[in-house]
Short mmCIF file of C-alpha atoms in Angstrom, two decimals:
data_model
loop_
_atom_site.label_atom_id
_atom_site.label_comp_id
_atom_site.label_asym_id
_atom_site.label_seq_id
_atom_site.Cartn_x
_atom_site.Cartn_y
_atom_site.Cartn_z
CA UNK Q 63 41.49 -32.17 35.52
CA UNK Q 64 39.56 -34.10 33.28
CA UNK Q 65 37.51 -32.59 30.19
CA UNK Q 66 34.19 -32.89 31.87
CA UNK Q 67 35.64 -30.86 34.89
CA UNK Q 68 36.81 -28.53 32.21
CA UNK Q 69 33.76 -28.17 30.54
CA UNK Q 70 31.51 -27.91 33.45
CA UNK Q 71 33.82 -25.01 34.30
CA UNK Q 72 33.45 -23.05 31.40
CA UNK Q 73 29.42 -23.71 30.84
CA UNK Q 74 29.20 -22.20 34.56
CA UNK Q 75 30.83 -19.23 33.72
CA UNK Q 76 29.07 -18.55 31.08
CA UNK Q 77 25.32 -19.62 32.08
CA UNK Q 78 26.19 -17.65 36.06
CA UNK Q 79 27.14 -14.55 33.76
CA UNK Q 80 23.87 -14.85 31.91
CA UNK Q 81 21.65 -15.42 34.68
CA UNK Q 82 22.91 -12.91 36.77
CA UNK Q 83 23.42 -10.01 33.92
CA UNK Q 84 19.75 -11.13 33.22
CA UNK Q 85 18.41 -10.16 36.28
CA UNK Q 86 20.34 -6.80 36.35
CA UNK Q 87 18.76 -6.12 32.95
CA UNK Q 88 14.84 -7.02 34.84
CA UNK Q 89 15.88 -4.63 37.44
CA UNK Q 90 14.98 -1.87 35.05
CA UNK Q 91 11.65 -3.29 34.44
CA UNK Q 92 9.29 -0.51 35.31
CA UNK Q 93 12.30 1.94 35.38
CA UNK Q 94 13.83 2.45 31.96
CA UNK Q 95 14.43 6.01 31.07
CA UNK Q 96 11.43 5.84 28.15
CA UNK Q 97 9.24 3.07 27.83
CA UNK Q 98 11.01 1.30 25.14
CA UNK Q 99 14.20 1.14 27.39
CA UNK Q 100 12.11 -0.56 29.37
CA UNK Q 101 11.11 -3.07 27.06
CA UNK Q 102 14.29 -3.35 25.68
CA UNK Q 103 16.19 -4.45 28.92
CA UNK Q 104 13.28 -6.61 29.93
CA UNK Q 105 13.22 -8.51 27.03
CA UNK Q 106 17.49 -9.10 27.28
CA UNK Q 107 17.02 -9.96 30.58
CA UNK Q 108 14.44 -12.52 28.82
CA UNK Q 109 16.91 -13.85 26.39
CA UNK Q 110 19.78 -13.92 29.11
CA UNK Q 111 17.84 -15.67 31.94
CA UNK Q 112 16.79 -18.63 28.71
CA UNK Q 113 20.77 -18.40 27.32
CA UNK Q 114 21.66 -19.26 31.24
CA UNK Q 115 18.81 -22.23 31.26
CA UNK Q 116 19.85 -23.93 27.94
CA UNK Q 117 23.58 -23.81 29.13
CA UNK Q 118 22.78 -25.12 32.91
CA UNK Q 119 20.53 -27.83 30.81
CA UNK Q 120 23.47 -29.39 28.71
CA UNK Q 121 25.69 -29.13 31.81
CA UNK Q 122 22.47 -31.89 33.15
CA UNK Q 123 22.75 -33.70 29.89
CA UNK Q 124 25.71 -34.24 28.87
CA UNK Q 125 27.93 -33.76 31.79
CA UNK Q 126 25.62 -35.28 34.40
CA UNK Q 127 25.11 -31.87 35.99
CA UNK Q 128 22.54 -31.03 38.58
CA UNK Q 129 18.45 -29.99 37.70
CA UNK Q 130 19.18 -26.31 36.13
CA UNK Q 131 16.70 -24.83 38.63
CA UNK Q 132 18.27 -26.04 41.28
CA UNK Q 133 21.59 -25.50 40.10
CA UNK Q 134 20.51 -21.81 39.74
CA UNK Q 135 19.09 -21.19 42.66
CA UNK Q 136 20.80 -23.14 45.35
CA UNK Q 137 24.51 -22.81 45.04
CA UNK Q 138 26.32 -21.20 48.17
CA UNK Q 139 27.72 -17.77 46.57
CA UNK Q 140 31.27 -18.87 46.78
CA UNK Q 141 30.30 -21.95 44.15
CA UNK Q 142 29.34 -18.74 41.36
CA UNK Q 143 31.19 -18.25 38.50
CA UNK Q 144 30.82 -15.26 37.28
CA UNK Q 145 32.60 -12.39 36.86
CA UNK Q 146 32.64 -8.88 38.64
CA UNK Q 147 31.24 -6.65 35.87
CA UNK Q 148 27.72 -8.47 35.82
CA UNK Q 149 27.09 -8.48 39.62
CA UNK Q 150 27.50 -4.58 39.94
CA UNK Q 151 24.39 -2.76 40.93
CA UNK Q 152 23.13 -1.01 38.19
CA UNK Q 153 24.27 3.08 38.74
CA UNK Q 154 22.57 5.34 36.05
CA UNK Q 155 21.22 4.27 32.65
CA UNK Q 156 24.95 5.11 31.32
CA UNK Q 157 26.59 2.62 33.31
CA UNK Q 158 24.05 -0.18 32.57
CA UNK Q 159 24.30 0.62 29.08
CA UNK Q 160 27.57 0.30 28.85
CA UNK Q 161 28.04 -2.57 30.44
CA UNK Q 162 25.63 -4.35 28.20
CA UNK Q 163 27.42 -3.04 25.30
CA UNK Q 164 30.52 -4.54 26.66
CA UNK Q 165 28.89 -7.85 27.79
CA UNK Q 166 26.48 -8.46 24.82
CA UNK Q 167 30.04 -7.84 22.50
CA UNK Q 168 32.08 -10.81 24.44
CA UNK Q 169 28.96 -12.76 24.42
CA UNK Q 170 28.69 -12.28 20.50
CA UNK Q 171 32.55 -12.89 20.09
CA UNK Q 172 32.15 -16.51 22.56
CA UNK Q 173 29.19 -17.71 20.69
CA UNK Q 174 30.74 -16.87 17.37
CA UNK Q 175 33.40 -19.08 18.14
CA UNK Q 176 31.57 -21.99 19.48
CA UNK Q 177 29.64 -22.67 16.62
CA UNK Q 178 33.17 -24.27 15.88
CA UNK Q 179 33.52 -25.95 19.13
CA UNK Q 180 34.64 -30.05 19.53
CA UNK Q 181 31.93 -30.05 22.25
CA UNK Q 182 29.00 -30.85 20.19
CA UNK Q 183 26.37 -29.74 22.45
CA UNK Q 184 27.58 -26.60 22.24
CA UNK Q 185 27.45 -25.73 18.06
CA UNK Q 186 23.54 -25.51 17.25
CA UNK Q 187 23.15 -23.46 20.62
CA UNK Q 188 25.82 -21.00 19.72
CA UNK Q 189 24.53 -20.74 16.32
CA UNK Q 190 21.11 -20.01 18.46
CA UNK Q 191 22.18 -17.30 20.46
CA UNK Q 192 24.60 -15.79 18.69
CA UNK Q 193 21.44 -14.64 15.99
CA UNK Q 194 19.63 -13.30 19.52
CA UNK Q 195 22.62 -11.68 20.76
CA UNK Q 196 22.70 -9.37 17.27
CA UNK Q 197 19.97 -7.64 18.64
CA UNK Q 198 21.12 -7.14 21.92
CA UNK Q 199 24.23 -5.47 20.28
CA UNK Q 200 22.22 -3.29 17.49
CA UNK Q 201 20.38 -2.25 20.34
CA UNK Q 202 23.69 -1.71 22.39
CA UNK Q 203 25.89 0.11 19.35
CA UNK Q 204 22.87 2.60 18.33
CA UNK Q 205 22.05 3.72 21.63
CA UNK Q 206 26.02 4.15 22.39
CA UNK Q 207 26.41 6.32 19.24
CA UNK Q 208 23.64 8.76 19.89
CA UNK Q 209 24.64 9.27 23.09
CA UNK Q 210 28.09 10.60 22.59
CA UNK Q 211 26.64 12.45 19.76
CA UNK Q 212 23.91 13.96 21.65
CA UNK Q 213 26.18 16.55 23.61
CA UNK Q 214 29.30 17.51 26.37
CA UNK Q 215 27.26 15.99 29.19
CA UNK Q 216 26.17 12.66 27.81
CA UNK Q 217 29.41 12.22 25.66
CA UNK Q 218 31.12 12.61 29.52
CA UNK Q 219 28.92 10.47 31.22
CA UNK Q 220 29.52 7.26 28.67
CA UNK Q 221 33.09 8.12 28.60
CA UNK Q 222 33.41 8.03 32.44
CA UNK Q 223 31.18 4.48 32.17
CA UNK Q 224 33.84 2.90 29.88
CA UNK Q 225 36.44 4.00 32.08
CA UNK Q 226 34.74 1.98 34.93
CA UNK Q 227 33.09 -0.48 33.30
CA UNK Q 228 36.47 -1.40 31.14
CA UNK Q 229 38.50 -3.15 33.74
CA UNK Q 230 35.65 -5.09 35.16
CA UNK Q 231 35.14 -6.48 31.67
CA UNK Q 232 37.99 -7.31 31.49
CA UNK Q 233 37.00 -9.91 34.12
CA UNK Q 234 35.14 -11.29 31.59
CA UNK Q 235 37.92 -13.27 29.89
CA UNK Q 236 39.74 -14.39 33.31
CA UNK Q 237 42.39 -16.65 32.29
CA UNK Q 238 40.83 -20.38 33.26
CA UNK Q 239 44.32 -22.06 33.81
CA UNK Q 240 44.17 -25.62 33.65
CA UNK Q 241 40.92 -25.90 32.91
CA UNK Q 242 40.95 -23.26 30.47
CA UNK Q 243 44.64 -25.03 28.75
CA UNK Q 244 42.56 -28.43 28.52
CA UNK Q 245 39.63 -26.76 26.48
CA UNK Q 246 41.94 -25.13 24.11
CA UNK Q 247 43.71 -28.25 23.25
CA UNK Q 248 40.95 -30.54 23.00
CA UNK Q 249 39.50 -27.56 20.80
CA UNK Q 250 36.26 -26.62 22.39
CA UNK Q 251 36.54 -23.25 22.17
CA UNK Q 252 40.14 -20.88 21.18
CA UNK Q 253 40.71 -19.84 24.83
CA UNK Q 254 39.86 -16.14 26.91
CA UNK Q 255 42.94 -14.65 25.69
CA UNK Q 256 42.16 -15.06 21.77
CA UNK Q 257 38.58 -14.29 22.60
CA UNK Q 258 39.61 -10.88 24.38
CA UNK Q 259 41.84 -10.11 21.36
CA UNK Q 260 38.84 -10.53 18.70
CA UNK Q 261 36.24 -8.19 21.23
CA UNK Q 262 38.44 -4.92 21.50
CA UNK Q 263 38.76 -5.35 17.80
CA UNK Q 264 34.84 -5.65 17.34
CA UNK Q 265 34.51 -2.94 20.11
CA UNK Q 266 37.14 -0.81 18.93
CA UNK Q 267 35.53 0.09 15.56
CA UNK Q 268 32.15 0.88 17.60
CA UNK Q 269 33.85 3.15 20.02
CA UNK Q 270 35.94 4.86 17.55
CA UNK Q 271 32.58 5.83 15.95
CA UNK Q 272 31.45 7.54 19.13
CA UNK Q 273 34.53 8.92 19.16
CA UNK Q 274 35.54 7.12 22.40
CA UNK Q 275 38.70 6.77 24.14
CA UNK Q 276 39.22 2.65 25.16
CA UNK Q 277 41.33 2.83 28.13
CA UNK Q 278 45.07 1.67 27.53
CA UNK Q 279 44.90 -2.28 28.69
CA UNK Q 280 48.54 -1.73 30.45
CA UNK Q 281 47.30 0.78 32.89
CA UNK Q 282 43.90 -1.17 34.47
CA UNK Q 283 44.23 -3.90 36.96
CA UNK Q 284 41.85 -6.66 35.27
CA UNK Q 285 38.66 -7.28 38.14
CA UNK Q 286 39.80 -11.25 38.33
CA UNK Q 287 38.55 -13.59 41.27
CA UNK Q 288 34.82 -14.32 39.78
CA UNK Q 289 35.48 -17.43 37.99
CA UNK Q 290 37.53 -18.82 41.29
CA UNK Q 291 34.34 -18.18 43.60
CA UNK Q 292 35.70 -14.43 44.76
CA UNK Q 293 32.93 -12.08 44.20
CA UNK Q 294 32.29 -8.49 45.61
CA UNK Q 295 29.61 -7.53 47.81
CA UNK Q 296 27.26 -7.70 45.74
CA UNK Q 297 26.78 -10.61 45.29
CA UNK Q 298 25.58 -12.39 47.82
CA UNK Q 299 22.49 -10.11 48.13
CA UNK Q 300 21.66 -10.70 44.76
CA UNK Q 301 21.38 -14.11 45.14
CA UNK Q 302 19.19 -14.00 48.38
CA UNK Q 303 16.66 -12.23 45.91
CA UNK Q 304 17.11 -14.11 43.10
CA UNK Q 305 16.66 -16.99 44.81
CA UNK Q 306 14.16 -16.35 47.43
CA UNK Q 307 11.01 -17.69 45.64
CA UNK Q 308 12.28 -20.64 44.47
CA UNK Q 309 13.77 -21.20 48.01
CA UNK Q 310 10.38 -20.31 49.41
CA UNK Q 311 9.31 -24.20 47.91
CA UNK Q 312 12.15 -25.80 46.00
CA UNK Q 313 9.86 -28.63 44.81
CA UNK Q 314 6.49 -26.09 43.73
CA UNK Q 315 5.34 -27.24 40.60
CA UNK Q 316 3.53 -24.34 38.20
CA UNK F 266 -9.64 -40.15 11.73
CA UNK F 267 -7.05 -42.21 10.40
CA UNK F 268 -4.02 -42.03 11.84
CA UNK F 269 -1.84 -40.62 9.22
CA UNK F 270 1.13 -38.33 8.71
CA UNK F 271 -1.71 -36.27 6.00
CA UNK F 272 -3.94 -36.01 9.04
CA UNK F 273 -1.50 -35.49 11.56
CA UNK F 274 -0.39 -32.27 9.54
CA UNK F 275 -4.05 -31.32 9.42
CA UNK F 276 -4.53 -31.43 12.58
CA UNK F 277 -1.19 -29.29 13.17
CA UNK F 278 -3.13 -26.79 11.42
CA UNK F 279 -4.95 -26.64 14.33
CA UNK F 280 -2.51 -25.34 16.92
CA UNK F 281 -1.78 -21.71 16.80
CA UNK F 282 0.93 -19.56 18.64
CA UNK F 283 -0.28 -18.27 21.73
CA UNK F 284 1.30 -15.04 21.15
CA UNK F 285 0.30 -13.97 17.37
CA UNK F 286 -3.30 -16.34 17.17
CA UNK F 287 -3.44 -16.24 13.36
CA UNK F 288 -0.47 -18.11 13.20
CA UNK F 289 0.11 -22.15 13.97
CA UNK F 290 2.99 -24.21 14.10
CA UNK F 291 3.34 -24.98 10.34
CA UNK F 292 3.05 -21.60 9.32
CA UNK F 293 6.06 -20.65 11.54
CA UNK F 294 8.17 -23.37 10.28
CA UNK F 295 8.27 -25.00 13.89
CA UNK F 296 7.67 -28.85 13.00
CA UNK F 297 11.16 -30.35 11.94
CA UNK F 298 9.29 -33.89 11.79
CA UNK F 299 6.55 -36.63 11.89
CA UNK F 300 6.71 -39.83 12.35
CA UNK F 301 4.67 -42.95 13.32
CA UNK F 302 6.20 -45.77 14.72
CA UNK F 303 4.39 -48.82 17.36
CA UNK F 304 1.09 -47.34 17.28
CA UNK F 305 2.17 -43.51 18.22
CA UNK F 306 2.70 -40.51 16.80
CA UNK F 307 6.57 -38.52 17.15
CA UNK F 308 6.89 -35.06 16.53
CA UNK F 309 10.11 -32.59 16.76
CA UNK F 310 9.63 -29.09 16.86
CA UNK F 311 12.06 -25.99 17.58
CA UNK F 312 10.99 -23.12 19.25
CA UNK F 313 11.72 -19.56 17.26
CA UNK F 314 13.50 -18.07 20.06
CA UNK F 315 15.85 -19.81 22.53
CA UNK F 316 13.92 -18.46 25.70
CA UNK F 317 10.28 -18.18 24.00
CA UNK F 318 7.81 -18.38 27.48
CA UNK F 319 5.50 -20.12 25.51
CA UNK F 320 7.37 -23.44 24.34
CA UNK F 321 6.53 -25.64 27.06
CA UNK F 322 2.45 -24.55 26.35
CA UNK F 323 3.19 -24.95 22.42
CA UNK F 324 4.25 -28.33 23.15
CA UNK F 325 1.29 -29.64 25.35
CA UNK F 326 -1.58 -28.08 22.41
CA UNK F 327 0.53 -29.87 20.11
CA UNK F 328 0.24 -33.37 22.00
CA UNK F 329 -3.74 -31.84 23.28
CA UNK F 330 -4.83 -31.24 19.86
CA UNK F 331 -3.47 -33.83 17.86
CA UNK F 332 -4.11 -36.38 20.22
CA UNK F 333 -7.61 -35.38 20.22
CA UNK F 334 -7.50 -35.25 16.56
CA UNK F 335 -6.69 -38.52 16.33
CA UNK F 336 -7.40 -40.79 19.24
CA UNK F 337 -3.73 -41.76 19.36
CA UNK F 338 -0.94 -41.28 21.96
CA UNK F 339 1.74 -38.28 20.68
CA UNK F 340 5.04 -37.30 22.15
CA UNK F 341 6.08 -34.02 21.36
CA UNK F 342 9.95 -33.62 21.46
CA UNK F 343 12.25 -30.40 21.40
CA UNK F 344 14.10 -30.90 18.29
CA UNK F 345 17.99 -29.70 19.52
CA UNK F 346 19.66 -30.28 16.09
CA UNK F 347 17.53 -28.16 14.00
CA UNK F 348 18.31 -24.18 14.02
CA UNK F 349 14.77 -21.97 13.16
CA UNK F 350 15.52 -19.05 11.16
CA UNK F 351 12.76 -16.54 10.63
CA UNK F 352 13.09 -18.00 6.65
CA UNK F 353 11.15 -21.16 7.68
CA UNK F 354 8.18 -19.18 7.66
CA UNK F 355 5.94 -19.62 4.65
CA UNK F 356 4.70 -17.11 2.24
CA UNK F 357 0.93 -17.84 3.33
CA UNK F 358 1.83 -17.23 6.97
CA UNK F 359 3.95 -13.85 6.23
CA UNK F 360 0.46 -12.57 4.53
CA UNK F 361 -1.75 -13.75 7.47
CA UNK F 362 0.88 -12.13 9.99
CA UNK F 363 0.49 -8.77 7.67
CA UNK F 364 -3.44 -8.83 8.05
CA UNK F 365 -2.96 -9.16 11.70
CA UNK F 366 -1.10 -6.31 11.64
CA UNK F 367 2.40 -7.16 12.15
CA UNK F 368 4.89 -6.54 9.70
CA UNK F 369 6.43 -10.21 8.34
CA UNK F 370 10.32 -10.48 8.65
CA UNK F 371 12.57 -9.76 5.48
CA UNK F 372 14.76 -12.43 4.44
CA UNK F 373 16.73 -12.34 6.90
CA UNK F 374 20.91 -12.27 5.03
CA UNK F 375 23.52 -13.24 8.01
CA UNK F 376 25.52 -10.47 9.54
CA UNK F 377 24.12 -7.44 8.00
CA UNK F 378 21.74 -5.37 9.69
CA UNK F 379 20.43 -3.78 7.17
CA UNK F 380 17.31 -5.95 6.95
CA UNK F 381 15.81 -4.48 10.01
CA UNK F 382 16.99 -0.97 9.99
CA UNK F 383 15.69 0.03 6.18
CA UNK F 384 12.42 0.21 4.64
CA UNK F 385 9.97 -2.30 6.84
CA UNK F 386 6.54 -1.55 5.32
CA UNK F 387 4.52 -0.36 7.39
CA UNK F 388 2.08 -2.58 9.03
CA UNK F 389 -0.91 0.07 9.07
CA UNK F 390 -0.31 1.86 5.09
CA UNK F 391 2.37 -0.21 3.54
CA UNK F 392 4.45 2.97 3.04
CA UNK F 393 8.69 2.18 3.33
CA UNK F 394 9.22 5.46 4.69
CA UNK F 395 9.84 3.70 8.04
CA UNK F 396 12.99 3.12 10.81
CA UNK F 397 13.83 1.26 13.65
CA UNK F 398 12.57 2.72 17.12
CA UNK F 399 13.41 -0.54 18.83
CA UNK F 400 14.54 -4.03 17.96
CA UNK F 401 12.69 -5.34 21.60
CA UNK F 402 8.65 -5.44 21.22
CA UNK F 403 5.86 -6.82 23.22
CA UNK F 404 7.25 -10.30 22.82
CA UNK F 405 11.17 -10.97 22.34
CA UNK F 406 10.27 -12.34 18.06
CA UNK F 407 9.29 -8.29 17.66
CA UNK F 408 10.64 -5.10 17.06
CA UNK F 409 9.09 -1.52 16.92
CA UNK F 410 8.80 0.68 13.76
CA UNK F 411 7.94 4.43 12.87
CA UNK F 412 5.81 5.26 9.96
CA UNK F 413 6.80 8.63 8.63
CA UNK F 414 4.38 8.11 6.38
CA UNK F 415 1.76 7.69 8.57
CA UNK F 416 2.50 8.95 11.98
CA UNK F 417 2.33 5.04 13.60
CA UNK F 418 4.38 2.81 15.30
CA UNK F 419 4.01 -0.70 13.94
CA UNK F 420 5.14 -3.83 15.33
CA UNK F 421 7.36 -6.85 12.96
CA UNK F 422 8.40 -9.99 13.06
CA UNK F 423 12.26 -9.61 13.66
CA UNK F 424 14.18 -11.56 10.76
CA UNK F 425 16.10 -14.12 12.59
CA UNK F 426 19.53 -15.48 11.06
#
């Protein structure tokens, strides 16, 4: 394993979880519940889709990675990186919300970190996104709040969506061995475990506001297998979408 | 005209945003440099929001406009070191982006979100009895306020850290 390996492994992660979390958010385009939902998803979608760019783009540059489009587009599904909770269709406006609120929270809690890491590449990007994510996480907590303030049924429904979406985030801080030991030591970033530890503190305080119950960490089986190239069925589907126009003519210029 | 970092910056003048036209790049704080070396013209700029659509069209009216300015070849470069805050933005340009009829960002103060939720004046009356509908807009620098005041929704300028 050498560092570049290393590296390249944990920039796919993260930019495969961005792109394809992006293009569950644009699946609500035209479908929100009220018209700024709408917006608001499309425009995260936005953010995640450029997050997943400017990563794939220093994988090019400084680890002589392939063209980001390409690298995108045209991987076989079992060459994907990310993790279970993103690729999930996405269910009822509780379980997408959720899942953003549990997504956008690691994301904040990785990026925070980086601005730290040895990897210089990485610092004035994480400094980047991690202002951009804030939103995505205002957005995230308020909506979160008022729900499980706004009766028995909608309390229910977001409790029953942290109870599923929980484990699968879970998935989110796979342990990277090797790879993942490497990284830590040559201090690029603190490792998944110390990053999981510093979410369900940052999520904790949120949830105890909505007066939510966090699922007991001893009790779920973690969703692992994404950032080894074992991915659900859903998957592969995604990526025949997500894919097809640039697939359609690879070399189209615009 | 002369080729000159004073004309150069003139002609920046020149090049708005795409997205809020009473705006160009100086206003927004987007130019981190100028320089002239071997007969051509360098500049670095940094776009306000990591996936901003309208970067790569930025970049060519910068090189269209000041090349035409000036009669000069200009390579326009993404500056990667330099971090844009919503803070770069000048006092001149927060009063044009007010007439326009966005509200300008606050100072934006690191982790505290108080900035956005409280007391944005309102775009259309200036009143502060406002909140937060929605930090996502039309574009993804925007967010949506309610006037109580008033009875409108208003767009701003999000403060950026």
């Amino acid at each position: 394993m050498t560092k570049n390996n290393a590296l390249t492994y944990l920039l796919t992660a993260m930019a495969d979880d961005a792109l394809v979390q992006g293009h569950r958010n644009s699946e609500w385009t035209g479908l929100g519940p009220v018209m700024e939902e709408d917006i608001a998803f499309s425009s995260m979608a936005q953010d995640k889709i450029g997050h997943a760019w400017a990563l794939y783009r220093i994988q090019q540059e400084a680890l002589g990675g392939a063209d980001p489009d390409q690298f995108a587009f045209l991987r076989n599904e079992k060459d994907y990186r990310c993790c279970h909770l993103v690729e999930q269709p996405n269910g009822e406006y509780d379980f997408s919300l959720m899942r953003h609120f549990l997504f956008d929270h690691a994301e904040a809690i990785r990026y925070g970190q980086l601005q730290q890491s040895s990897f210089a590449p990485l610092q004035p990007l994480a400094k980047k996104l991690k202002g951009e994510i804030k939103y995505h996480t205002l957005h995230a907590n308020a909506w979160i709040t008022q729900l499980c303030r706004g009766g028995e049924e909608s309390y229910a429904r977001m409790q029953s969506a942290l109870n599923v979406c929980f484990p699968l985030a879970l998935g989110l801080f796979e342990p990277g061995g090797d790879a993942e030991a490497l990284l830590v030591e040559e201090k690029v970033y603190p490792g998944e475990k110390a990053l999981k530890e510093l979410w369900m503190e940052r999520i904790y305080s949120i949830l105890t506001l909505a007066a939510l119950n966090l699922p007991d960490e001893k009790n779920v089986q973690p969703a692992y297998g994404g950032r080894q190239g074992y991915h659900t069925e859903h998957l592969q589907p995604l990526l025949d979408e997500m894919g097809a126009v640039f697939r359609t003519d690879p070399a189209a210029t615009w | 005209m002369k080729v000159s970092k004073e004309n150069i910056y003139k002609a920046l003048e020149q090049v708005m945003d795409p997205e809020i036209p009473v705006l160009n790049v100086l206003d927004l704080g987007m130019i981190t440099s100028v320089e002239l070396s071997a007969g051509e013209v360098q500049i670095r700029m940094i776009p306000t929001f990591a996936a901003c659509p309208a970067v790569e069209l930025i970049r060519r009216n910068i090189k269209t406009v000041v090349e035409g300015a000036l009669h000069t070849t200009v390579n326009v470069e993404i500056d990667k070191e330099a971090h844009w805050t919503s803070n770069r933005m000048t006092a001149a340009a927060k009063e044009k982006l007010k007439n326009f009829g966005i509200a300008p960002p606050q100072i934006a103060n690191g982790e505290a979100y108080s900035e956005i939720l409280l007391e944005t004046p309102c775009a259309h009356c200036g009143g502060k009895n406002t909140y937060l509908r929605s930090p996502f807009g039309s574009t993804l620098c925007r967010a949506i306020h309610y006037c109580r005041d008033c009875g409108q929704v208003f767009e701003q300028f999000k403060p950026l850290e």
